[in-house]
PDB file of C-alpha atoms in Angstrom:
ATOM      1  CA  UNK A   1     106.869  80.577  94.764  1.00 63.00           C
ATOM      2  CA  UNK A   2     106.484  83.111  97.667  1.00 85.00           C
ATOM      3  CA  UNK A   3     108.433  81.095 100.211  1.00 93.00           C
ATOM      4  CA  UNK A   4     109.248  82.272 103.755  1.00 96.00           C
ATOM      5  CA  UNK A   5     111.633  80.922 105.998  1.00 97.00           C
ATOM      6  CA  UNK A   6     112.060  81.571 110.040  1.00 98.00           C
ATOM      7  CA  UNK A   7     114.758  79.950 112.439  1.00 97.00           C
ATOM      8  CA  UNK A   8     114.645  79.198 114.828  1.00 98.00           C
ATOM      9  CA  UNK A   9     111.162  77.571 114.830  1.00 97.00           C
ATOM     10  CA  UNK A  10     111.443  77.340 118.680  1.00 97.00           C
ATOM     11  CA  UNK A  11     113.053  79.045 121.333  1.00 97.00           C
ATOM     12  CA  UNK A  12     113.314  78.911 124.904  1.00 97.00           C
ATOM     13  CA  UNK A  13     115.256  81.375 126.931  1.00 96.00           C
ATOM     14  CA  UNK A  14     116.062  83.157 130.163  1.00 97.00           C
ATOM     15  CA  UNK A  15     114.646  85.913 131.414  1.00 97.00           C
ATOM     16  CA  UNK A  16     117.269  88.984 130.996  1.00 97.00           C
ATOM     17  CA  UNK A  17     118.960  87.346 127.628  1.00 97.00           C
ATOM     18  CA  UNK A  18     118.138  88.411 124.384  1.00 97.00           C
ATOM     19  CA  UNK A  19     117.042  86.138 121.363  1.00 98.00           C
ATOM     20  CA  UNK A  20     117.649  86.813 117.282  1.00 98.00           C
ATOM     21  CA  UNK A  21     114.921  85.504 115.058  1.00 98.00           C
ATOM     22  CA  UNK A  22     115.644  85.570 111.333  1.00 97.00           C
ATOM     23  CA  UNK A  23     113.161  86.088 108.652  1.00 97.00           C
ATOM     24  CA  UNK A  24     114.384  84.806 104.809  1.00 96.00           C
ATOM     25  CA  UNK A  25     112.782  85.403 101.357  1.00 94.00           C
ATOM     26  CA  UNK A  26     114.120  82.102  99.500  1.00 94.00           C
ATOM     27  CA  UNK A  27     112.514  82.869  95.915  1.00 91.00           C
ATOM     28  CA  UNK A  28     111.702  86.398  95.690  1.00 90.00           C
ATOM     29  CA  UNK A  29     113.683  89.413  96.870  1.00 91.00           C
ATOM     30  CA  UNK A  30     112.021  91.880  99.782  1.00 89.00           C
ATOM     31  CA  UNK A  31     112.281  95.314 100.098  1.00 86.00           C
ATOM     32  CA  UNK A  32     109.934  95.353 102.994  1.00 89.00           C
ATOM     33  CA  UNK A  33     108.760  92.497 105.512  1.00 93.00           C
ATOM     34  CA  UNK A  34     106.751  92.832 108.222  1.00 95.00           C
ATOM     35  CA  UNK A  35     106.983  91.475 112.105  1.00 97.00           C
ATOM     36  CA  UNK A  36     104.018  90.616 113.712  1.00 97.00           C
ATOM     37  CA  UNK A  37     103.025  88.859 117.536  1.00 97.00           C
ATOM     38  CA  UNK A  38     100.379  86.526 118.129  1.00 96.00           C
ATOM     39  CA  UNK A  39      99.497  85.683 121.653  1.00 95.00           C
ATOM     40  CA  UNK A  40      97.077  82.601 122.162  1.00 92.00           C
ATOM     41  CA  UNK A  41      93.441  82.928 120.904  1.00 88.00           C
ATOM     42  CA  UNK A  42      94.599  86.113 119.757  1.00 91.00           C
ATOM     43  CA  UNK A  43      94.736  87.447 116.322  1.00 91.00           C
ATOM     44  CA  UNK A  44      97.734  88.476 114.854  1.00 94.00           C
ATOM     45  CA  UNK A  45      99.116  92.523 115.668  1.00 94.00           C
ATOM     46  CA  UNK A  46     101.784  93.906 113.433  1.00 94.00           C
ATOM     47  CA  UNK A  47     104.738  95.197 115.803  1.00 96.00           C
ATOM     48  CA  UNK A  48     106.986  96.692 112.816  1.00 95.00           C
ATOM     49  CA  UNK A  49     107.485  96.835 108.730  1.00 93.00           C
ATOM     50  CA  UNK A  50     111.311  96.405 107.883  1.00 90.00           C
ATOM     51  CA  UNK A  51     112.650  97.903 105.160  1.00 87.00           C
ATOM     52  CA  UNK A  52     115.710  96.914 103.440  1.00 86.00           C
ATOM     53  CA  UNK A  53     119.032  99.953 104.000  1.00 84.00           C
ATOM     54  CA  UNK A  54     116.479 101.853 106.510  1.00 86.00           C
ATOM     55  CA  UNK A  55     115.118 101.985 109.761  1.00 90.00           C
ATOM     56  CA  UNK A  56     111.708  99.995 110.556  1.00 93.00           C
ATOM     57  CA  UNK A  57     108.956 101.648 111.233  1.00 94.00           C
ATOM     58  CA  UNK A  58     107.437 100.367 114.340  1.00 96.00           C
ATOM     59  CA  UNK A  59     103.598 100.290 115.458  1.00 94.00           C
ATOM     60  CA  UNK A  60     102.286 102.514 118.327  1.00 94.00           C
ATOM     61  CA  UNK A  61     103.292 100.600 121.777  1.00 94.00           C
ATOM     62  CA  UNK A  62     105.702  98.309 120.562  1.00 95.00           C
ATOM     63  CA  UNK A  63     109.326  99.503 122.020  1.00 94.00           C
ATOM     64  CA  UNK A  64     111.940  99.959 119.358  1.00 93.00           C
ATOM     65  CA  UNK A  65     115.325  99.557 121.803  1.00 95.00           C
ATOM     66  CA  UNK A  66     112.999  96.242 122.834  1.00 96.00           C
ATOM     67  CA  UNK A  67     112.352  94.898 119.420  1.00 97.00           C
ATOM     68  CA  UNK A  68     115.468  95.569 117.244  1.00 96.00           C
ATOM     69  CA  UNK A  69     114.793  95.030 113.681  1.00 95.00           C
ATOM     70  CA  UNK A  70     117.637  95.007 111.052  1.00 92.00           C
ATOM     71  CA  UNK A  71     116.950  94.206 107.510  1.00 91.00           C
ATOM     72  CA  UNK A  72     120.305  94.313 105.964  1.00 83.00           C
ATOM     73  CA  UNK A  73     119.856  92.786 102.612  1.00 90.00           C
ATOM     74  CA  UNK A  74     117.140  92.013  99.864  1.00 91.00           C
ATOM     75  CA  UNK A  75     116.004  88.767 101.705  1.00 93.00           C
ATOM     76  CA  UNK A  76     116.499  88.600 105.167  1.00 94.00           C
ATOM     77  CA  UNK A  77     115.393  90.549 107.860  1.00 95.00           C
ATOM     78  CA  UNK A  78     116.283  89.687 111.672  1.00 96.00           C
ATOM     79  CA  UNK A  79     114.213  90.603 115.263  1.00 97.00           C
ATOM     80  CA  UNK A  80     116.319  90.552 118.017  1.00 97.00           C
ATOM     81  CA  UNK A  81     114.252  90.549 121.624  1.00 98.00           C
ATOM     82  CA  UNK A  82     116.539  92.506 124.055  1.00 97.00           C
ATOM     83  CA  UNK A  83     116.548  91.308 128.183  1.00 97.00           C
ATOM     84  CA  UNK A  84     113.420  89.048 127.070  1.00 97.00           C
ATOM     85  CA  UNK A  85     111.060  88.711 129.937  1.00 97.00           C
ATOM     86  CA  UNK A  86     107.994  86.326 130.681  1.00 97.00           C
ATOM     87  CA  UNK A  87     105.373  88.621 129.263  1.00 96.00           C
ATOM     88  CA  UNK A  88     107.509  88.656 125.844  1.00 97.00           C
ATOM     89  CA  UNK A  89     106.862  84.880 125.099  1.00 97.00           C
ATOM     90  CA  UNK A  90     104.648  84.776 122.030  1.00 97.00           C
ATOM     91  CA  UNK A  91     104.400  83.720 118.690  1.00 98.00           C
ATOM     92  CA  UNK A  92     106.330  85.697 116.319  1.00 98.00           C
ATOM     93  CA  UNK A  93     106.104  85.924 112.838  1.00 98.00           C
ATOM     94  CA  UNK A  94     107.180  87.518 109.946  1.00 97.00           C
ATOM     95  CA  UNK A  95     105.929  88.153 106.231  1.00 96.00           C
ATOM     96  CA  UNK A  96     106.946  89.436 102.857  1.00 93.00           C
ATOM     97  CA  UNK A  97     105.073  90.758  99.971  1.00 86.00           C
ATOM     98  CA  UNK A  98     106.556  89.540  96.275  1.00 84.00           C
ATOM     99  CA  UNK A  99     106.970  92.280  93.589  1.00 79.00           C
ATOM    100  CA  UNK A 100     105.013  90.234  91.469  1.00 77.00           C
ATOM    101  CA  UNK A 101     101.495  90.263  93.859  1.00 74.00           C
ATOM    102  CA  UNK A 102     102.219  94.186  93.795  1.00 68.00           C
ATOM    103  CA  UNK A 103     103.318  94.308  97.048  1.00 57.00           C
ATOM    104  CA  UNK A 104      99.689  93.588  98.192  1.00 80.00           C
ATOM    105  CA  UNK A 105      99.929  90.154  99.357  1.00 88.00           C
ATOM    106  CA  UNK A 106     101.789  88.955 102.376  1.00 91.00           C
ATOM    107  CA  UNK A 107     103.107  85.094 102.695  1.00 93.00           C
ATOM    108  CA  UNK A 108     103.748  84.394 105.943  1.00 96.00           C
ATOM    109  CA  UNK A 109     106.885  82.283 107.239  1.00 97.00           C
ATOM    110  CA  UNK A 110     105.990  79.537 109.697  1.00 97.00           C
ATOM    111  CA  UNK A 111     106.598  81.509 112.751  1.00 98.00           C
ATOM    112  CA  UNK A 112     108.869  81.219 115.702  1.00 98.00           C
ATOM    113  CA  UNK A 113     107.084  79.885 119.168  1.00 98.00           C
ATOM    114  CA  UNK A 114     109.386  81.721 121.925  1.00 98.00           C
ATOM    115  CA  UNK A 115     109.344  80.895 125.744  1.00 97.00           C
ATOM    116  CA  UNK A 116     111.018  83.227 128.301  1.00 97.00           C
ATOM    117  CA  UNK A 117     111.238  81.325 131.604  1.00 97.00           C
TER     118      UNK A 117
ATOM    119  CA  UNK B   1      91.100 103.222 114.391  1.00 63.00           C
ATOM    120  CA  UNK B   2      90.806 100.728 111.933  1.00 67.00           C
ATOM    121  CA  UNK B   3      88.665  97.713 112.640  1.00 90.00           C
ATOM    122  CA  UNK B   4      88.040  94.430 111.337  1.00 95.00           C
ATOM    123  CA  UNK B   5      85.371  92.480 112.613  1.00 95.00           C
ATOM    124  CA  UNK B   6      84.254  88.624 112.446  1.00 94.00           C
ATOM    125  CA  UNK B   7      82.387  86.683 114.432  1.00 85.00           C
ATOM    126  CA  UNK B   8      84.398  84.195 116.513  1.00 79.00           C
ATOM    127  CA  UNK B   9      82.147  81.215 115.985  1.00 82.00           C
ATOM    128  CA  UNK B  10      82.689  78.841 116.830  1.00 91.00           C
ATOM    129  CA  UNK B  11      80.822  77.738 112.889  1.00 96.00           C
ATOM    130  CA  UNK B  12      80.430  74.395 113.078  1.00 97.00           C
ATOM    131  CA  UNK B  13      79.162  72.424 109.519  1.00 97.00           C
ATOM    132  CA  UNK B  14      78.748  68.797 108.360  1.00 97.00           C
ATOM    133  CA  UNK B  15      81.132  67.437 105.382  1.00 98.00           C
ATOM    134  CA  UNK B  16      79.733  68.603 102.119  1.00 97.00           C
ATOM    135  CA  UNK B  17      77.932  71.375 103.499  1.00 98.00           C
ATOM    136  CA  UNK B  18      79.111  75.281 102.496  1.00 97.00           C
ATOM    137  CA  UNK B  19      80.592  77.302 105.538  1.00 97.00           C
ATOM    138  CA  UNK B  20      79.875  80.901 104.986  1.00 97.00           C
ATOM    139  CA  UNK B  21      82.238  83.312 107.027  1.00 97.00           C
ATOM    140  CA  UNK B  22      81.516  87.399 107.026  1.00 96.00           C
ATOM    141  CA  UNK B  23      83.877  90.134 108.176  1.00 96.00           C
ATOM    142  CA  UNK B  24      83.386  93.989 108.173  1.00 96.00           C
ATOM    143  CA  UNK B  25      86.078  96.521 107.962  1.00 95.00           C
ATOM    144  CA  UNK B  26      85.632 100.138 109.146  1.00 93.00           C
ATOM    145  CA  UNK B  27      88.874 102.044 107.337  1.00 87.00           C
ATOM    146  CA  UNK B  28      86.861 103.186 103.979  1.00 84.00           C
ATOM    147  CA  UNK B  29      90.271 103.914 102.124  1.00 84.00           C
ATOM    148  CA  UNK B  30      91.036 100.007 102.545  1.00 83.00           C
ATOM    149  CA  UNK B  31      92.309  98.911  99.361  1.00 85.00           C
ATOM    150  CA  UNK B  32      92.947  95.240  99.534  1.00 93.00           C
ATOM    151  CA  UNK B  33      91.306  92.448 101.337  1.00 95.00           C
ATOM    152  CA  UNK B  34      92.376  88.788 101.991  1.00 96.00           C
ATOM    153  CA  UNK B  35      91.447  85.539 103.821  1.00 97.00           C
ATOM    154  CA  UNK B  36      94.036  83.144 105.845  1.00 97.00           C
ATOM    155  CA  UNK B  37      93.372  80.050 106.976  1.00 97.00           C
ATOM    156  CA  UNK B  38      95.661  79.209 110.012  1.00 97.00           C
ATOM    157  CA  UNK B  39      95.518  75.633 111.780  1.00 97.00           C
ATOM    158  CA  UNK B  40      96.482  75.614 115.434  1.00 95.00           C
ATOM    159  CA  UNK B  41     100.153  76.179 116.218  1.00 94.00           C
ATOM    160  CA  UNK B  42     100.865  76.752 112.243  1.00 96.00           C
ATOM    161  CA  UNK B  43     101.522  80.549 110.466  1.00 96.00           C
ATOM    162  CA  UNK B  44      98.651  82.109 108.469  1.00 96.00           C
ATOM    163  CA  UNK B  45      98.183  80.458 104.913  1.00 96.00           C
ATOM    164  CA  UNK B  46      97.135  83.130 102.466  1.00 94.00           C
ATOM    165  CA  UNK B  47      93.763  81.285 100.291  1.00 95.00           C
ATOM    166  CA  UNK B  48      92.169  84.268  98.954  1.00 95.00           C
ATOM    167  CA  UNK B  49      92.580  87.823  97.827  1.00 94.00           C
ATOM    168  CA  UNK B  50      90.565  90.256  96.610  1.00 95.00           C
ATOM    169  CA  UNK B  51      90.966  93.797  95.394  1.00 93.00           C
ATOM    170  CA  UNK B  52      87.709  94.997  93.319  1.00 92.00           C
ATOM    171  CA  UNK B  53      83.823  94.536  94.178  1.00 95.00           C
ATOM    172  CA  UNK B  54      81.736  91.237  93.212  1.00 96.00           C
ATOM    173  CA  UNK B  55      82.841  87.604  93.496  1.00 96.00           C
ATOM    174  CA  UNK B  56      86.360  85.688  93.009  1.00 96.00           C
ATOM    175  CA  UNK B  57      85.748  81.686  92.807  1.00 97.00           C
ATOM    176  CA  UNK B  58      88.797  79.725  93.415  1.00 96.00           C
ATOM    177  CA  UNK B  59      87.978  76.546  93.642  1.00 97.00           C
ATOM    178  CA  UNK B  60      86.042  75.412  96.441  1.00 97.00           C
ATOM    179  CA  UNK B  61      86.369  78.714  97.793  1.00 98.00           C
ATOM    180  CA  UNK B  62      84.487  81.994  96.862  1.00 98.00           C
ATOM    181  CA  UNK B  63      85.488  85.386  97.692  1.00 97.00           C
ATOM    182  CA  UNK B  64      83.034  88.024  97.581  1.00 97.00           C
ATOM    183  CA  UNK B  65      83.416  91.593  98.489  1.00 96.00           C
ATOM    184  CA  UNK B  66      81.056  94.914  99.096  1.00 96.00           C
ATOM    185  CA  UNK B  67      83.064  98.245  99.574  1.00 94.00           C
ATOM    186  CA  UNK B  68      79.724 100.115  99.890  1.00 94.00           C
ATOM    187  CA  UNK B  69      78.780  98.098 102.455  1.00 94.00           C
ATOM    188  CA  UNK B  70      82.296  97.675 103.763  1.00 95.00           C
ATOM    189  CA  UNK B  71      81.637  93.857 103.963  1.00 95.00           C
ATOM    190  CA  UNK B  72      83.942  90.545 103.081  1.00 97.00           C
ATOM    191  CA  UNK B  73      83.024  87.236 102.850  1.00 97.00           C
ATOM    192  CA  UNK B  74      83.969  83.411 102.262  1.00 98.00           C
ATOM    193  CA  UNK B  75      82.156  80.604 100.737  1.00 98.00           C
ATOM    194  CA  UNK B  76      83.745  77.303 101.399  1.00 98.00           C
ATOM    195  CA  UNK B  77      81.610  74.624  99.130  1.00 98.00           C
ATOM    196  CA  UNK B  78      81.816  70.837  99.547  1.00 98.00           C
ATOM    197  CA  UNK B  79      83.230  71.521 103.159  1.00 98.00           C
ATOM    198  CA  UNK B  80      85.863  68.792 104.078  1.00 97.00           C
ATOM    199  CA  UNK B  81      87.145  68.171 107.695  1.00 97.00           C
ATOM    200  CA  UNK B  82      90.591  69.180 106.745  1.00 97.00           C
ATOM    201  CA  UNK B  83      88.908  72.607 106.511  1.00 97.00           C
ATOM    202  CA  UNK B  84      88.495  72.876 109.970  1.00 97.00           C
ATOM    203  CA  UNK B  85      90.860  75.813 111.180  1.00 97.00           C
ATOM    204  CA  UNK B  86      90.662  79.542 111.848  1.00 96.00           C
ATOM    205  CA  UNK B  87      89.849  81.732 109.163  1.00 97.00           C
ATOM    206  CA  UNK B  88      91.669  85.457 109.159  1.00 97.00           C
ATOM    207  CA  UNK B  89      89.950  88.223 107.338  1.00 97.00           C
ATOM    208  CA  UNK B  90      92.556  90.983 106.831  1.00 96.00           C
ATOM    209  CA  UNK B  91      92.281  94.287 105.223  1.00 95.00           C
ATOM    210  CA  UNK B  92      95.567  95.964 103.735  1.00 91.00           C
ATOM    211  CA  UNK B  93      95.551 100.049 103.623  1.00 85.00           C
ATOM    212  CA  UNK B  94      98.837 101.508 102.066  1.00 80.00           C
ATOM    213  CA  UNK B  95     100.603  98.099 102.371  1.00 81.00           C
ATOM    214  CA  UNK B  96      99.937  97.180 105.778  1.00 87.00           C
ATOM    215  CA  UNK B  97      97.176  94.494 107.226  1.00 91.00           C
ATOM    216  CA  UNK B  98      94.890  94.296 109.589  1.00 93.00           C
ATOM    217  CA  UNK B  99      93.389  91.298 111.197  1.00 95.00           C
ATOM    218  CA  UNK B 100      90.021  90.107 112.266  1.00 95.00           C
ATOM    219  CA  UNK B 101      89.930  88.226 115.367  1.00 94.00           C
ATOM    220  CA  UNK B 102      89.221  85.231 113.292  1.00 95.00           C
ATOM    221  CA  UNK B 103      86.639  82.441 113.043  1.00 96.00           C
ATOM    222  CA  UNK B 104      86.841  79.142 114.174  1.00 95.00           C
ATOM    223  CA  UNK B 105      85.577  76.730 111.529  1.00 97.00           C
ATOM    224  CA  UNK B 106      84.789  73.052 112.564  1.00 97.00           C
ATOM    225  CA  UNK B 107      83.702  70.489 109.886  1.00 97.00           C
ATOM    226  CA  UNK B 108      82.333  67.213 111.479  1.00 95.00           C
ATOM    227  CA  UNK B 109      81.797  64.304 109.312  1.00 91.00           C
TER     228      UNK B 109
END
């Protein structure tokens, strides 16, 4: 159980265009996921928690009209990356916490590697 | 500002051996603590939690937390070389996590 699902795992792009990423709970249903950024031989920072019918709540520094986050149903939560520049290529990934582990433990999906060129 | 801190290694043990990885946390109200294991290009994989003070054995691996001394740590016995990765300490207040910069773990054979 606790499975999380990304697409795309890859993504290259152009600088000005903007790039969805979706985040899917496949056995368990979410009320909040979270977005995080991992740059290399860098730990991971949270940009934003999602929560399902409401606005996310984003982490000081990260831009919201940058970053759009919509999480529109139980298990699925999308990050959209508006006019995507170099300096936004990164790993991104995103996590969800079962109702069963109390909402303490996070299982992270396998993370989408974008490239801006 | 909450801060987790491990050392970056890298910790480098033979097969069989135990690799022993610390973190500290600074955020006293910290309710929840975890380790990941992530191999290079790959997500975090969660392997441990831990929520109350003393030791939690799963396995090969034993948790063992200290919230007076605001201190986490990771026993990894019979060390293989598919062990070798980086190992997240994270520390959850109200829901949300915080990372350690990690520690590189090599096991030679």
């Amino acid at each position: 159980g606790a499975v999380v699902s990304q697409h795309p795992s890859r993504v290259i792009c152009k600088s000005g265009t903007s790039v969805k990423i979706e985040c899917r709970s496949l056995d368990f249903q979410a009320t909040t996921m979270f977005w995080y950024r991992q740059f290399p031989k860098q730990s991971l920072m949270l940009m934003a928690t999602s929560n399902e019918g409401s606005k996310a709540t984003y982490e000081q520094g990260v831009e919201k009209d940058k970053f759009l986050i919509n999480h529109a149903s139980l298990t699925l939560s999308t990050l959209t990356v508006t006019s995507a520049h170099p300096e936004d290529s990164s790993f991104y990934i995103c996590s969800a916490s079962p109702p069963t582990s109390g909402n303490y433990e996070q299982y992270f999906g396998p993370g989408t590697r974008l490239t801006v060129t | 500002q909450k801060e987790v801190e491990q050392n970056s290694g890298p910790l480098s043990v033979p097969e069989g051996a135990i690799a022993s990885l610390n973190c500290t946390y600074s955020d006293r109200v910290s309710q929840s603590f975890f380790w990941y294991r992530q191999y290079s290009g790959k997500s975090p994989e969660l392997i441990m939690s831990i929520y109350s003070n003393g030791d939690k054995e799963d396995g090969r691996f034993t948790a063992q937390l200290n919230k007076a001394s605001q201190y986490v740590s990771l026993l990894i016995r019979d060390s293989q070389p598919s062990d070798s990765a980086t190992y997240l300490c994270a520390v959850s207040s109200y829901g949300k996590l915080t990372f350690g910069q990690g520690t590189i773990l090599t096991v030679h054979p």
